Every structure is written in structure tokens, then in C-alpha cells.
CSV table of C-alpha atoms in Angstrom, one decimal:
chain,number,residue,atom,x,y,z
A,1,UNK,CA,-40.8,273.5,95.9
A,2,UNK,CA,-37.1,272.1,96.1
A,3,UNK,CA,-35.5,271.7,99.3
A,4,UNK,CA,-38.0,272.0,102.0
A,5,UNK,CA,-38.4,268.5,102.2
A,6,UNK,CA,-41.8,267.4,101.2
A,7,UNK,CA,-43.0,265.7,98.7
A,8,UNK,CA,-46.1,267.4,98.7
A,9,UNK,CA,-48.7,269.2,100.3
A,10,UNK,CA,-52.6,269.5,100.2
A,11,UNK,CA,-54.9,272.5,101.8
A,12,UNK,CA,-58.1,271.4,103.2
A,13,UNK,CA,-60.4,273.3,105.1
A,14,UNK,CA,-63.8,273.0,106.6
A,15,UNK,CA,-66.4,276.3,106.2
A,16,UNK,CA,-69.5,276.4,108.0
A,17,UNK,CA,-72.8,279.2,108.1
A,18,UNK,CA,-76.0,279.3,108.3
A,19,UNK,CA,-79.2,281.5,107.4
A,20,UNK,CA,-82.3,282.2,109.5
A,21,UNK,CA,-84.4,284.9,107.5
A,22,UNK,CA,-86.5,285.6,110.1
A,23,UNK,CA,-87.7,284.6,113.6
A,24,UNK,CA,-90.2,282.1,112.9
A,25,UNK,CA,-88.2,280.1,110.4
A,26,UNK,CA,-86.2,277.4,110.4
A,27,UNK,CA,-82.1,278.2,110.6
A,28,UNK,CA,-80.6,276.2,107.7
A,29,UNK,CA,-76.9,275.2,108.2
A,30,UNK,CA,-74.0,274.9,105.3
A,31,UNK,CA,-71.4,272.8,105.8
A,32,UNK,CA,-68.2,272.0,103.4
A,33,UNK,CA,-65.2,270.1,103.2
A,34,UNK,CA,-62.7,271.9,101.1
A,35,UNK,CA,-59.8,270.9,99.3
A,36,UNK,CA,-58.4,273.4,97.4
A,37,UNK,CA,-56.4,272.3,94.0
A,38,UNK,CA,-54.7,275.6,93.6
A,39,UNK,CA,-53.0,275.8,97.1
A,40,UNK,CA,-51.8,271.8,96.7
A,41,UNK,CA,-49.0,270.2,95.2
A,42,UNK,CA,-47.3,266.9,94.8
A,43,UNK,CA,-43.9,266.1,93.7
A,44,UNK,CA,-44.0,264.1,90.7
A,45,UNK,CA,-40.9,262.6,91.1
A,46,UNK,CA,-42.0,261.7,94.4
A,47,UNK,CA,-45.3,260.3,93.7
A,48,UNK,CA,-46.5,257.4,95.3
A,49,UNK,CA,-49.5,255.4,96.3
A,50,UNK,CA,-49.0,255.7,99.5
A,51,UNK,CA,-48.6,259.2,99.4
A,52,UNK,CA,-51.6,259.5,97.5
A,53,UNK,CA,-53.7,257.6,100.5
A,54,UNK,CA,-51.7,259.5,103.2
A,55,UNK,CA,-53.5,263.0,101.0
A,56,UNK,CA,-57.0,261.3,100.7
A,57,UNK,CA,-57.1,260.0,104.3
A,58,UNK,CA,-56.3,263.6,105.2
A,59,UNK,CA,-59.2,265.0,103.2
A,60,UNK,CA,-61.4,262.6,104.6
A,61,UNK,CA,-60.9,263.5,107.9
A,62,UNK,CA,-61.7,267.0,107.0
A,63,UNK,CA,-65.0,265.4,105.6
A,64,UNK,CA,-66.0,263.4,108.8
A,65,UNK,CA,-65.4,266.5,111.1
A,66,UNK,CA,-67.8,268.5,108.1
A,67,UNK,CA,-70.5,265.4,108.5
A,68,UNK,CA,-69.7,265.3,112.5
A,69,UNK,CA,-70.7,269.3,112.7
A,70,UNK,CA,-73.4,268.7,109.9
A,71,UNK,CA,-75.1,266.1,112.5
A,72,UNK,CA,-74.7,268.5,115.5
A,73,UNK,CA,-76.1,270.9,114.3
A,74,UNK,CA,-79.3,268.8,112.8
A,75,UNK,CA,-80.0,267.4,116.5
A,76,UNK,CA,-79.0,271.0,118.2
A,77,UNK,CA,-81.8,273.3,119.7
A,78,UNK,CA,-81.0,277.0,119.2
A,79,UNK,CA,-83.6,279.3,120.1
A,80,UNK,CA,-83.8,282.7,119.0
A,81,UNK,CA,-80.8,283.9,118.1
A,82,UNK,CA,-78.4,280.6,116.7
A,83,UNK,CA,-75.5,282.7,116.5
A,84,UNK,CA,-73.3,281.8,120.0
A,85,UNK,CA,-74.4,278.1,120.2
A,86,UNK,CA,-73.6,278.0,116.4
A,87,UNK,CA,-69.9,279.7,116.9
A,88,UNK,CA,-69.3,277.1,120.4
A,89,UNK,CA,-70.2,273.9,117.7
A,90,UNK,CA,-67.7,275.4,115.0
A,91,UNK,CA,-65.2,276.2,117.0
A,92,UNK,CA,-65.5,272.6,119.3
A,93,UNK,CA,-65.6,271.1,115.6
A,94,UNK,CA,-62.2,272.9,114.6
A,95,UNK,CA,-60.6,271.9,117.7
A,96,UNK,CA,-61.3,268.2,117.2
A,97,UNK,CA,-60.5,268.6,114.0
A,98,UNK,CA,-56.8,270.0,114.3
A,99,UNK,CA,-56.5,267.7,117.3
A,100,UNK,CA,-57.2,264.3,114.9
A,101,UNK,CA,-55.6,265.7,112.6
A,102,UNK,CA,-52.0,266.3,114.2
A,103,UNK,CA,-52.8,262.6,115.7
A,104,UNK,CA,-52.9,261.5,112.4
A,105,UNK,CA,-49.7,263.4,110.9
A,106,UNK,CA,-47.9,261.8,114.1
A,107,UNK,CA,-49.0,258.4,114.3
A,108,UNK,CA,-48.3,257.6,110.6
A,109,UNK,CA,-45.5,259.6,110.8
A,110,UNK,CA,-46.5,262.0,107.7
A,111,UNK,CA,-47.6,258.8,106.1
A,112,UNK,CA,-43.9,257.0,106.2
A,113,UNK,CA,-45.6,254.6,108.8
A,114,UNK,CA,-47.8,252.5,106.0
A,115,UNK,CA,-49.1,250.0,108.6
A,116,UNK,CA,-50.3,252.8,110.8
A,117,UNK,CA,-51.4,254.6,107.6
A,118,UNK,CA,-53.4,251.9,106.7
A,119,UNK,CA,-55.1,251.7,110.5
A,120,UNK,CA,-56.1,255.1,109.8
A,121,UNK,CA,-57.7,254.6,106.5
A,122,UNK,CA,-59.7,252.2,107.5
A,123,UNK,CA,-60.9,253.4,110.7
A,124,UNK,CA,-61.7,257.1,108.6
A,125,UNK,CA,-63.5,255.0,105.8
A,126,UNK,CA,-65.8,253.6,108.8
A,127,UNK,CA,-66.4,257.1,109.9
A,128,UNK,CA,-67.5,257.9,106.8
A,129,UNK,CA,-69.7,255.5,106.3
A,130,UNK,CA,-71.0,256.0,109.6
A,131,UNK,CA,-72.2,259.5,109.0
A,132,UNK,CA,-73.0,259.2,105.3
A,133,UNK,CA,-76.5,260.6,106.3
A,134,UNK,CA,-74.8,263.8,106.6
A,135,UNK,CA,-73.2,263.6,103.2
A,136,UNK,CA,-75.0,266.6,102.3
């Protein structure tokens, strides 16, 4: 993709659902992290290290707002019908999602910023780690 300027791209996304067969059974939530390898490209002229950690820092953000979401919704109390609470935690979850996101894209400056970069990474790791009961 010559002369737009990047050296690359990813798409991430975060899907969410859930299933309640009937009334007097438990609603069982799905939640994902995606990043999809057909919509994302790197430069390999442009390849760095650095870029590579500005890409997975990215993905894992996607990951702690999927584990975030995966942990409201365990500790959530939805009643009879879980679809409106269940669309407010989604939507609240995207919204703090594309919020830290953009934070992130500004702060490190699209990952030209390495110290900030690096700030980022670490504080994300310890997110992670944080909520790895809600791995999956």
C-alpha cells in the first residue's frame, strides 16, 4: 500500500454474545479478541521491532477490554431477559475500548514515541496479568 504513509496496519476487533436456552438456565457469555491476518499488513521494508510491539500492544489492549467485559459479565446479575443489560456492558466495553485505544495511538505517537511505547507495554502486560482469570 505505497504512499499512504504507513508502515503497516492491523484489524482487531472484540465480538461478544451470549445464549440462555431457556428461562431457568444459566446465560453463558462468549467473548473474543480478534485479530484478523487477512485484513493486516506490514511493510517489510519497514519492519521493525518496535513496530512489531507498537502491533502487539495494540492487540492486547483489545484482549484486556475482551477479559474486562468477560469479568463484568461473570459478576453481573441479569434477570429474565439479559438482552438490554447485556447490550449497555458491550457497548460501555467498546467505548472504553476505542477511548484507550486512541490514548494509546496519541500518546506513543503511532508508536514513534518508544519510551512512551514502552510505558504502555508494560502497564498492558500488567493488565493482562491482572485479569488472566478471564483468559477464557
Amino acid at each position: 500500500m505505497e504512499g499512504l504513509g504507513l508502515a503497516g496496519e492491523i484489524f482487531c476487533m472484540n465480538l461478544a454474545n451470549f445464549e440462555r436456552p431457556n428461562a431457568f438456565q444459566k446465560t453463558k457469555f462468549k467473548v473474543v479478541a480478534i485479530f484478523d491476518r487477512t485484513k493486516s499488513w506490514i511493510d517489510s521494508n519497514a519492519r521493525t521491532e518496535t513496530g512489531l510491539i507498537y502491533f502487539l500492544v495494540m492487540f492486547n489492549i483489545y484482549e484486556v477490554h475482551a477479559r474486562s467485559l468477560r469479568r463484568d459479565l461473570a459478576t453481573s446479575k441479569f434477570g429474565y431477559d439479559p438482552t438490554p443489560l447485556f447490550q449497555e456492558k458491550y457497548n460501555n466495553s467498546m467505548t472504553n475500548l476505542a477511548n484507550e485505544f486512541n490514548q494509546f495511538r496519541r500518546e506513543t505517537k503511532m508508536g514513534a514515541d518508544v519510551s512512551a511505547l514502552m510505558t504502555w507495554k508494560k502497564r498492558v502486560e500488567e493488565e493482562l496479568i491482572t485479569l488472566e482469570e478471564f483468559r477464557r
